[in-house]
Coordinates of C-alpha atoms in Angstrom, one line a residue:
Chain W
M1 CA 9.5 25.6 19.1
A2 CA 9.0 27.6 22.2
H3 CA 5.3 28.1 22.7
S4 CA 4.1 25.3 24.8
S5 CA 4.8 24.1 28.3
S6 CA 6.8 27.2 29.1
S7 CA 3.8 28.8 30.8
S8 CA 4.0 27.3 34.3
P9 CA 4.0 23.6 33.7
S10 CA 2.9 23.0 37.3
E11 CA -0.5 24.5 36.6
S12 CA -1.2 23.2 33.1
P13 CA -1.6 19.4 32.9
T14 CA 0.9 17.8 30.6
V15 CA 0.8 14.5 28.8
R16 CA 4.2 13.3 27.8
I17 CA 4.5 10.8 24.9
R18 CA 7.7 8.8 24.7
G19 CA 9.0 5.8 23.0
R20 CA 9.7 2.6 24.8
G21 CA 11.3 -0.1 22.7
N22 CA 9.2 0.2 19.6
Q23 CA 6.1 1.1 21.6
V24 CA 4.5 4.4 22.3
V25 CA 4.0 5.3 26.0
F26 CA 1.6 8.0 27.2
E27 CA 2.7 9.4 30.5
L28 CA -0.2 11.0 32.2
P29 CA 0.0 13.6 35.0
E30 CA -0.5 12.1 38.5
E31 CA -2.1 15.0 40.3
E32 CA -4.7 16.5 38.0
P33 CA -8.4 15.5 38.3
W34 CA -8.9 12.3 36.2
E35 CA -11.7 14.0 34.0
D36 CA -9.3 16.8 33.1
V37 CA -6.6 14.3 32.1
L38 CA -9.0 12.3 30.0
A39 CA -10.3 15.5 28.3
L40 CA -6.7 16.6 27.5
L41 CA -5.8 13.2 26.1
R42 CA -9.0 13.1 24.1
A43 CA -8.4 16.6 22.7
H44 CA -4.9 15.7 21.7
L45 CA -5.7 12.4 20.1
E46 CA -8.4 14.0 18.1
Q47 CA -6.0 16.6 16.9
A48 CA -3.3 14.0 16.1
R49 CA -6.0 12.5 13.8
G50 CA -5.1 8.9 13.8
F51 CA -1.3 9.2 14.0
F52 CA -1.3 6.5 16.5
A53 CA -4.3 4.5 15.1
G54 CA -3.8 0.8 15.0
E55 CA -0.8 1.0 17.3
P56 CA -0.5 -0.8 20.6
V57 CA 0.2 1.9 23.2
A58 CA 1.2 1.7 26.8
V59 CA 0.1 4.2 29.5
D60 CA 2.1 5.2 32.5
L61 CA -0.1 6.3 35.3
G62 CA 2.6 6.8 37.9
Q63 CA 1.2 6.8 41.4
R64 CA -2.4 7.8 40.5
P65 CA -4.9 5.6 42.3
L66 CA -7.6 4.5 39.9
D67 CA -10.6 2.1 40.1
V68 CA -12.0 -0.2 37.5
D69 CA -14.4 2.4 36.2
G70 CA -11.6 5.0 35.8
L71 CA -9.4 2.5 34.0
Q72 CA -12.2 1.4 31.7
Q73 CA -12.8 5.1 30.8
L74 CA -9.2 5.3 29.6
R75 CA -9.5 2.1 27.7
D76 CA -12.7 3.2 26.0
L77 CA -11.1 6.6 25.1
L78 CA -8.2 4.8 23.4
A79 CA -10.5 2.4 21.7
E80 CA -12.5 5.3 20.2
Q81 CA -9.3 6.4 18.6
K82 CA -8.6 2.9 17.4
M83 CA -5.8 2.4 19.7
D84 CA -5.1 -0.7 21.7
L85 CA -4.1 -0.3 25.4
S86 CA -1.4 -3.0 25.4
A87 CA 0.2 -2.4 28.7
L88 CA -0.1 -0.3 31.9
M89 CA 2.5 1.1 34.1
A90 CA 1.2 1.8 37.6
D91 CA 2.9 2.4 40.9
N92 CA -0.3 2.2 43.0
D93 CA -1.9 -0.9 44.5
Q94 CA -5.5 0.0 43.8
T95 CA -4.7 0.7 40.1
Q96 CA -2.7 -2.5 39.8
E97 CA -5.7 -4.4 41.2
A98 CA -8.1 -2.7 38.8
A99 CA -5.8 -3.5 35.9
Q100 CA -5.8 -7.2 36.9
T101 CA -9.6 -7.2 37.1
L102 CA -9.8 -5.8 33.6
S103 CA -6.9 -8.2 32.6
I104 CA -4.7 -5.4 31.3
L105 CA -1.0 -6.3 31.2
L106 CA 1.1 -4.6 33.8
A107 CA 4.5 -3.6 32.7
E108 CA 7.6 -2.4 34.5
A109 CA 7.8 1.3 34.8
T110 CA 11.4 1.4 34.0
P111 CA 11.9 0.4 30.4
E112 CA 14.2 -2.5 29.8
E113 CA 17.4 -1.4 28.2
T114 CA 17.1 -1.3 24.5
P115 CA 20.0 -0.5 22.2
N116 CA 20.3 3.1 21.4
Y117 CA 19.6 2.6 17.7
L118 CA 16.3 0.8 18.4
R119 CA 14.9 3.4 20.7
P120 CA 12.7 6.0 19.0
P121 CA 14.6 9.1 20.0
W122 CA 11.6 11.4 20.3
E123 CA 9.3 12.8 22.9
V124 CA 6.2 14.8 22.6
L125 CA 4.8 17.2 25.2
V126 CA 1.1 18.0 25.1
S127 CA -0.1 20.6 27.4
A128 CA -3.4 22.4 27.8
E129 CA -3.8 26.0 28.5
R130 CA -7.0 26.5 30.4
P131 CA -8.9 29.8 29.7
E132 CA -8.5 32.2 32.6
R133 CA -11.2 31.9 35.2
T134 CA -12.8 35.3 35.4
T135 CA -14.5 36.1 38.7
D136 CA -17.7 38.0 38.8
P137 CA -17.1 40.9 41.1
A138 CA -20.8 41.1 42.1
T139 CA -21.3 37.6 43.4
G140 CA -17.7 36.5 43.8
D141 CA -18.6 33.3 41.9
D142 CA -17.0 32.1 38.8
A143 CA -18.5 33.9 35.8
P144 CA -20.8 31.7 33.8
G145 CA -19.6 30.1 30.6
D146 CA -16.0 29.7 31.8
G147 CA -13.7 26.7 31.6
E148 CA -16.3 24.0 31.0
E149 CA -17.6 25.1 27.6
E150 CA -14.3 26.5 26.3
P151 CA -12.3 23.9 24.5
L152 CA -8.9 23.2 25.9
A153 CA -6.2 25.1 24.1
I154 CA -3.8 22.4 23.3
S155 CA -0.2 23.1 22.5
V156 CA 2.2 20.5 21.3
D157 CA 6.0 20.4 21.3
V158 CA 7.8 17.8 19.4
L159 CA 11.1 18.0 21.2
P160 CA 13.9 19.0 18.9
T161 CA 15.7 15.8 19.7
V162 CA 13.8 14.1 16.9
P163 CA 16.0 13.6 13.9
P164 CA 14.4 13.6 10.5
Y165 CA 13.9 10.3 8.7
I166 CA 15.3 10.0 5.3
F167 CA 13.6 7.5 3.0
R168 CA 14.8 6.6 -0.4
G169 CA 12.4 4.8 -2.7
I170 CA 8.7 4.7 -3.7
V171 CA 5.9 4.8 -1.1
R172 CA 3.4 2.6 -2.9
S173 CA -0.3 2.2 -2.7
G174 CA -1.2 0.8 0.7
Q175 CA 2.1 1.7 2.2
I176 CA 2.4 4.1 5.2
L177 CA 5.6 6.0 6.0
R178 CA 5.2 7.3 9.6
H179 CA 7.7 9.2 11.7
A180 CA 7.4 11.5 14.7
G181 CA 9.9 14.0 13.3
S182 CA 10.2 15.4 9.8
I183 CA 10.4 13.1 6.7
V184 CA 12.7 13.6 3.8
L185 CA 11.8 11.4 0.9
L186 CA 14.0 10.8 -2.1
G187 CA 11.5 9.2 -4.5
D188 CA 7.8 9.3 -5.1
V189 CA 4.6 8.9 -3.2
N190 CA 2.2 7.0 -5.4
P191 CA -1.6 7.4 -5.2
G192 CA -2.8 5.3 -2.3
G193 CA 0.5 5.7 -0.4
Q194 CA 0.6 7.7 2.8
V195 CA 3.2 9.8 4.5
I196 CA 2.6 10.8 8.1
A197 CA 5.1 13.0 9.9
G198 CA 5.1 14.8 13.2
G199 CA 7.1 17.6 11.5
D200 CA 7.7 18.7 7.9
V201 CA 7.5 16.5 4.8
L202 CA 9.9 17.2 1.9
V203 CA 9.5 15.1 -1.2
W204 CA 12.3 15.2 -3.8
G205 CA 10.0 13.7 -6.5
R206 CA 6.4 13.2 -7.1
L207 CA 3.9 13.6 -4.3
W208 CA 0.7 11.9 -5.6
G209 CA -0.5 10.1 -2.5
T210 CA -1.8 11.3 0.9
V211 CA 0.4 13.4 3.2
H212 CA -0.1 14.5 6.7
A213 CA 2.5 16.9 8.1
G214 CA 2.5 18.1 11.7
A215 CA 0.4 15.0 12.5
L216 CA 1.0 15.4 16.2
G217 CA -0.6 18.8 16.2
D218 CA 2.0 21.2 14.9
A219 CA 0.3 23.6 12.5
R220 CA 3.6 25.2 11.6
A221 CA 4.7 22.2 9.6
V222 CA 5.1 22.5 5.9
V223 CA 4.9 20.1 2.9
A224 CA 7.1 20.6 -0.1
A225 CA 7.5 18.5 -3.3
L226 CA 8.9 18.8 -6.8
D227 CA 5.6 17.6 -8.3
F228 CA 2.9 18.5 -5.9
E229 CA -0.3 16.6 -6.7
P230 CA -1.5 14.9 -3.5
V231 CA -4.8 13.0 -3.3
Q232 CA -5.3 14.6 0.1
L233 CA -3.2 17.0 2.1
R234 CA -3.3 17.5 5.9
I235 CA -1.3 19.8 8.1
S236 CA -2.0 19.3 11.8
Q237 CA -5.9 19.3 12.0
Y238 CA -6.4 21.1 8.7
V239 CA -7.4 19.1 5.6
A240 CA -7.3 20.0 2.0
R241 CA -8.6 17.6 -0.6
T242 CA -6.5 19.2 -3.3
A243 CA -5.6 22.7 -3.9
K244 CA -6.0 22.6 -7.7
E245 CA -9.2 22.8 -9.5
E246 CA -8.3 20.9 -12.6
S247 CA -7.2 18.0 -10.3
E248 CA -10.6 16.6 -9.5
A249 CA -10.6 13.5 -11.8
P250 CA -9.2 10.3 -10.2
A251 CA -6.9 10.0 -13.1
R252 CA -5.6 13.5 -12.9
W253 CA -2.0 12.3 -12.7
F254 CA -2.2 10.7 -16.1
R255 CA -1.4 12.4 -19.3
R256 CA -0.5 15.7 -17.7
T257 CA 1.0 18.1 -20.1
R258 CA 2.6 20.3 -17.5
I259 CA 4.0 20.0 -14.1
A260 CA 3.6 23.1 -12.0
G261 CA 7.1 22.8 -10.6
P262 CA 8.2 22.6 -6.9
E263 CA 5.4 23.8 -4.5
L264 CA 5.1 24.3 -0.8
A265 CA 2.0 24.0 1.4
R266 CA 1.5 25.6 4.8
V267 CA -1.2 26.8 7.0
V268 CA -2.1 30.5 6.7
D269 CA -5.0 31.8 8.7
E270 CA -6.5 28.4 9.5
E271 CA -6.3 27.3 5.9
I272 CA -3.9 25.2 3.9
V273 CA -2.3 27.3 1.1
V274 CA -0.3 25.8 -1.7
E275 CA 2.1 28.0 -3.5
K276 CA 5.0 27.8 -5.9
W277 CA 8.2 27.4 -4.0
D278 CA 9.4 30.9 -5.1
A279 CA 6.1 32.7 -4.8
P280 CA 6.4 35.9 -2.7
G281 CA 6.1 35.1 0.9
A282 CA 6.0 31.3 0.3
R283 CA 9.6 30.8 1.3
F284 CA 9.9 29.0 4.5
R285 CA 10.4 31.4 7.3
R286 CA 11.8 30.7 10.7
E287 CA 9.0 31.4 13.2
Chain U
M1 CA 19.1 -27.9 -13.6
A2 CA 16.2 -27.2 -11.4
G3 CA 13.1 -25.6 -12.9
T4 CA 12.0 -22.0 -12.4
V5 CA 8.7 -21.1 -10.7
L6 CA 6.9 -18.1 -12.3
T7 CA 3.8 -16.8 -10.5
V8 CA 1.3 -14.8 -12.5
T9 CA -0.5 -12.4 -10.3
S10 CA -2.2 -9.0 -10.4
G11 CA -4.1 -8.0 -7.2
K12 CA -7.2 -6.9 -9.2
G13 CA -9.5 -9.5 -10.7
G14 CA -10.4 -9.7 -14.4
V15 CA -7.2 -8.1 -15.8
G16 CA -6.1 -11.3 -17.6
K17 CA -4.1 -13.5 -15.2
T18 CA -5.4 -16.8 -16.5
T19 CA -5.2 -15.7 -20.1
T20 CA -1.6 -14.7 -19.6
A21 CA -0.7 -17.8 -17.7
A22 CA -2.3 -20.1 -20.3
N23 CA -0.7 -18.3 -23.3
V24 CA 2.7 -17.8 -21.9
S25 CA 2.8 -21.5 -20.9
V26 CA 1.9 -22.5 -24.4
A27 CA 4.5 -20.2 -25.9
L28 CA 7.2 -21.5 -23.5
A29 CA 6.2 -25.1 -24.3
M30 CA 6.4 -24.4 -28.0
T31 CA 10.1 -23.4 -27.6
G32 CA 10.7 -27.0 -26.4
Q33 CA 10.7 -26.3 -22.6
T34 CA 8.9 -28.6 -20.3
V35 CA 6.2 -26.6 -18.7
V36 CA 3.7 -27.2 -15.9
V37 CA 1.0 -24.7 -15.2
I38 CA -0.7 -24.8 -11.9
D39 CA -4.2 -23.4 -11.2
A40 CA -3.9 -21.9 -7.7
D41 CA -7.4 -20.4 -7.8
I42 CA -8.9 -23.0 -5.5
G43 CA -12.7 -23.0 -5.6
L44 CA -12.9 -21.0 -8.8
R45 CA -11.2 -23.3 -11.2
N46 CA -11.0 -22.1 -14.8
L47 CA -7.5 -22.6 -16.2
D48 CA -8.5 -26.0 -17.4
I49 CA -11.5 -24.6 -19.3
V50 CA -9.5 -22.0 -21.3
M51 CA -6.9 -24.7 -22.0
G52 CA -9.7 -26.9 -23.3
L53 CA -8.7 -29.7 -20.9
E54 CA -11.7 -29.8 -18.5
G55 CA -12.8 -33.2 -19.6
Y56 CA -9.5 -34.8 -18.7
I57 CA -9.5 -33.9 -15.0
L58 CA -9.3 -37.0 -12.7
Y59 CA -7.6 -35.5 -9.6
D60 CA -6.8 -32.0 -8.5
L61 CA -4.2 -30.0 -6.6
I62 CA -6.0 -30.3 -3.2
Q63 CA -6.2 -34.1 -3.6
V64 CA -2.4 -34.1 -4.2
V65 CA -1.6 -32.1 -1.1
E66 CA -4.0 -34.2 1.0
G67 CA -2.1 -37.3 -0.2
R68 CA -5.2 -38.8 -1.9
C69 CA -3.3 -39.3 -5.1
A70 CA 0.2 -39.0 -6.5
L71 CA 1.3 -35.7 -8.2
E72 CA 1.7 -37.6 -11.5
Q73 CA -1.9 -38.8 -11.4
A74 CA -3.3 -35.2 -11.1
L75 CA -1.2 -33.8 -13.9
I76 CA -2.9 -33.5 -17.3
R77 CA -0.7 -33.7 -20.4
D78 CA -1.9 -31.3 -23.1
K79 CA -3.4 -32.9 -26.2
R80 CA -1.5 -30.6 -28.5
L81 CA 1.9 -30.3 -26.9
D82 CA 3.7 -33.3 -25.3
N83 CA 5.8 -31.1 -23.0
L84 CA 2.9 -29.1 -21.5
Y85 CA 1.1 -30.1 -18.3
I86 CA -1.6 -28.6 -16.2
L87 CA -2.3 -29.2 -12.5
P88 CA -6.0 -28.2 -12.0
A89 CA -7.5 -26.5 -8.9
S90 CA -10.2 -28.0 -6.9
Q91 CA -13.7 -26.6 -7.6
T92 CA -15.2 -27.7 -4.3
K93 CA -12.7 -26.6 -1.7
D94 CA -11.5 -23.0 -0.9
K95 CA -8.3 -21.1 -0.5
M96 CA -7.9 -22.3 3.1
A97 CA -7.6 -25.9 2.0
L98 CA -4.1 -25.0 0.8
A99 CA -1.1 -23.7 2.8
P100 CA 2.0 -21.9 1.4
E101 CA 4.2 -24.7 2.6
Q102 CA 2.2 -27.2 0.6
M103 CA 2.6 -25.1 -2.6
V104 CA 6.3 -25.0 -2.0
A105 CA 6.4 -28.8 -1.6
V106 CA 4.5 -29.4 -4.8
C107 CA 6.7 -27.0 -6.7
H108 CA 9.8 -28.6 -5.2
E109 CA 8.8 -31.9 -6.7
L110 CA 7.9 -30.5 -10.1
R111 CA 11.2 -28.6 -10.3
T112 CA 13.1 -31.8 -10.6
W113 CA 11.9 -32.5 -14.1
A114 CA 10.1 -29.4 -15.4
D115 CA 11.9 -26.4 -16.8
Y116 CA 9.2 -23.9 -16.0
I117 CA 6.4 -24.1 -13.5
L118 CA 3.8 -21.3 -13.9
I119 CA 1.3 -20.6 -11.1
D120 CA -2.0 -18.9 -12.0
S121 CA -2.7 -16.8 -8.9
P122 CA -6.3 -16.0 -7.7
A123 CA -7.3 -12.3 -7.4
G124 CA -6.8 -10.5 -4.1
I125 CA -4.0 -10.3 -1.7
E126 CA -5.1 -12.9 0.9
R127 CA -4.4 -16.5 1.5
G128 CA -4.7 -17.5 -2.2
F129 CA -2.1 -14.9 -3.2
Q130 CA 0.2 -16.0 -0.3
N131 CA -0.1 -19.6 -1.6
A132 CA 0.7 -18.5 -5.1
I133 CA 3.8 -16.4 -4.3
A134 CA 5.3 -18.7 -1.7
P135 CA 7.3 -20.9 -4.1
A136 CA 8.0 -18.2 -6.7
D137 CA 11.4 -17.5 -8.2
E138 CA 10.0 -14.8 -10.4
I139 CA 6.8 -12.8 -10.4
L140 CA 4.9 -11.8 -13.5
L141 CA 2.6 -9.0 -12.6
V142 CA -0.3 -8.4 -15.0
T143 CA -2.0 -5.0 -15.2
T144 CA -4.2 -3.2 -17.6
P145 CA -3.6 0.5 -18.3
E146 CA -6.5 1.6 -16.1
V147 CA -6.2 3.6 -12.9
S148 CA -7.9 1.0 -10.7
S149 CA -5.8 -1.9 -12.0
L150 CA -2.7 0.2 -11.6
R151 CA -3.5 1.1 -8.0
D152 CA -3.8 -2.5 -7.1
A153 CA -0.7 -3.5 -9.0
D154 CA 1.2 -0.8 -7.1
K155 CA 0.0 -2.3 -3.8
V156 CA 1.0 -5.8 -4.9
I157 CA 4.5 -4.6 -5.8
Y158 CA 4.8 -3.1 -2.3
L159 CA 3.7 -6.4 -0.8
L160 CA 6.1 -8.4 -2.9
E161 CA 9.1 -6.1 -2.1
R162 CA 8.2 -6.2 1.5
H163 CA 7.4 -9.9 2.1
V164 CA 9.4 -11.8 -0.5
G165 CA 11.9 -9.3 -1.6
L166 CA 11.1 -10.0 -5.3
P167 CA 10.5 -7.1 -7.7
P168 CA 8.1 -8.4 -10.3
R169 CA 8.3 -8.1 -14.1
L170 CA 5.3 -6.4 -15.6
V171 CA 3.0 -7.5 -18.4
I172 CA 0.7 -4.7 -19.6
N173 CA -2.5 -6.4 -20.9
R174 CA -5.3 -5.2 -23.1
Y175 CA -3.3 -2.3 -24.4
N176 CA -5.5 -0.4 -26.7
V177 CA -3.2 1.3 -29.1
P178 CA -5.7 3.6 -30.8
L179 CA -7.0 4.8 -27.4
V180 CA -3.4 5.5 -26.3
R181 CA -2.7 7.4 -29.5
R182 CA -5.8 9.5 -28.9
G183 CA -4.6 10.2 -25.3
D184 CA -7.6 8.5 -23.7
M185 CA -5.6 5.6 -22.2
L186 CA -2.5 5.5 -20.1
S187 CA 0.5 4.9 -22.3
R188 CA 3.1 2.2 -21.6
Q189 CA 5.5 5.0 -20.4
D190 CA 2.8 6.4 -18.0
V191 CA 2.4 2.9 -16.5
L192 CA 6.1 2.4 -16.1
D193 CA 6.6 5.9 -14.6
I194 CA 4.2 5.0 -11.8
L195 CA 5.1 1.4 -11.1
A196 CA 8.8 1.7 -11.7
V197 CA 9.4 -2.0 -12.5
D198 CA 10.9 -3.9 -15.4
L199 CA 8.6 -4.4 -18.4
L200 CA 8.3 -8.0 -19.7
G201 CA 5.8 -7.4 -22.4
V202 CA 2.8 -5.5 -23.8
V203 CA -0.2 -7.5 -25.0
P204 CA -2.5 -5.5 -27.4
E205 CA -6.2 -5.7 -26.9
D206 CA -7.5 -8.1 -29.5
D207 CA -10.8 -9.9 -29.9
E208 CA -9.0 -13.0 -31.2
I209 CA -7.5 -13.6 -27.8
L210 CA -11.0 -13.8 -26.3
V211 CA -12.4 -15.9 -29.0
A212 CA -9.5 -18.4 -28.8
M213 CA -9.9 -18.7 -25.0
N214 CA -13.6 -19.4 -25.3
R215 CA -12.8 -22.2 -27.7
G216 CA -10.4 -23.7 -25.2
H217 CA -7.5 -23.1 -27.6
P218 CA -5.2 -20.3 -26.4
I219 CA -4.1 -18.0 -29.2
A220 CA -0.4 -18.7 -28.6
F221 CA -0.9 -22.1 -30.4
D222 CA -1.6 -20.1 -33.6
Q223 CA 1.8 -18.5 -34.2
N224 CA 0.6 -16.5 -37.1
A225 CA -2.1 -14.6 -35.2
Y226 CA -1.4 -11.0 -34.5
A227 CA -1.7 -11.0 -30.7
S228 CA 0.1 -14.4 -30.5
M229 CA 3.3 -12.6 -31.2
A230 CA 3.1 -10.7 -27.9
Y231 CA 3.0 -14.0 -25.9
H232 CA 5.8 -15.6 -27.9
N233 CA 7.9 -12.5 -27.3
I234 CA 7.2 -12.7 -23.5
A235 CA 8.3 -16.4 -23.6
R236 CA 11.5 -15.5 -25.3
R237 CA 12.2 -12.7 -22.9
I238 CA 11.7 -15.2 -20.0
L239 CA 14.2 -17.4 -21.6
G240 CA 16.7 -14.5 -21.6
Y241 CA 16.6 -13.3 -25.1
N242 CA 16.5 -9.6 -25.9
V243 CA 13.4 -9.1 -28.0
P244 CA 12.1 -5.7 -29.0
L245 CA 8.4 -4.8 -28.5
M246 CA 6.3 -6.0 -31.4
P247 CA 4.9 -3.4 -33.9
F248 CA 1.3 -2.7 -33.0
R249 CA -1.4 -2.9 -35.5
D250 CA -3.4 0.1 -34.7
Q251 CA -4.7 1.1 -38.1
T252 CA -6.4 -0.8 -40.8
L253 CA -4.8 -1.1 -44.2
W254 CA -7.3 1.4 -45.6
Q255 CA -6.5 3.9 -42.8
R256 CA -2.8 3.5 -43.5
I257 CA -3.3 4.1 -47.3
R258 CA -5.4 7.1 -46.4
S259 CA -2.7 8.5 -44.2
W260 CA -0.1 8.0 -46.9
L261 CA -2.2 9.9 -49.4
S262 CA -3.0 12.3 -46.5
F263 CA -6.7 12.9 -47.1

């Protein structure tokens, strides 16, 4: 996991996502233009595809001065992604005043001490690599079509401090199992159940529900299961309804005569590929 | 000994909760147990109709919890069995007229003299469901072998395990043996593979059940009827007896003779 913020973090804006108690905190850069920060946040949230949806989140603005309009933009952006701005951490008088006008709860920047076992031990770094600004030698101006139209290249690092979550049991219809790191599941995922992981998903059992690996944007994540028959499969921003043709009927998991055996899904050339676990090249490689 | 509260629920509507509650109550009462069956489907009252006791209603469950009448006044004693009572729902109020604590209080009072209190839950997983499961000691989950019914049952199991810590026991209803044999319906084993809960009974699909309900005379009263056996077996399993699954009648006599002679 080495490909993100290593390229001069001072130049590329970085959003840090951390846990505080059982809450998610977005730490936004203090210096970058506000529009750029919002664009970065929007791009990441769209890529993370609802990983945080329905969750109350807090935002740490540091010393950035922000008026009512700027704050409202942030709130609207989060609402678009079905997230609720539950608290704000700000070290600036103007921002604090604006938050009071919008009646947003102000929280202490330093998290209250939570016992170690309650604190989500993970952190996510989101950074944008802006396309190089090329200068037109004739005019000395920026070449047309730069920066603005190019989408931000987002890179995500789930810091390796995230331990995997091991779950034993059945993920039933309507149930969501969500973890920022990898998930190991000893049991089944029934149709209608969901597993959402920041890292890999390994199911020692039947995978018949919906699964989203690399949900924070990591396309290197893989999904593996002994009986691989998900309703829908997502890795990072890629979606596959199902990889098997005979699996179209809603009742495909009933009266099956054969189970294909353990299979593994990963992203190859912008597409999700599902292969038998021992197919040539399918074995998980360290990248 | 305090009585046991059994809640009959399913999530999905129309899978046979009321039919199951009525027939299992009758079967339990026929073994000599004192049984009260409560219709918790406030606003859509129909347990009294299938039990054939509609004309005897004077007060209902809501009037009891609102203190407008005593619990004993609202209970209707069955015409056919002395030890079977029903507590009808209100047809005019809705689910919000009742709170889970009130259901607990009513059941607490009934427990002092009844052996079994069955609660017929409404469809859905909202307030009516919460009311019905609040006092439960045991849950009877009814499902049919259809994918939609199974999906809802799975969700209900999740809710029960999460909110009340009670794994339900399963009744598979409308089990169509010829369809299963042809591979066109989920088998008992398919259902249990997915839901992974204990099986309490399998009720075959049978027109007689429907006809009996429409007459206000649950089929369990007629111990000789084919489908009646399924309910009596469920009742005996509730009482703690180890009863094997009944032999299903999936072929007519003529078909059986034909298969013996193999032509």
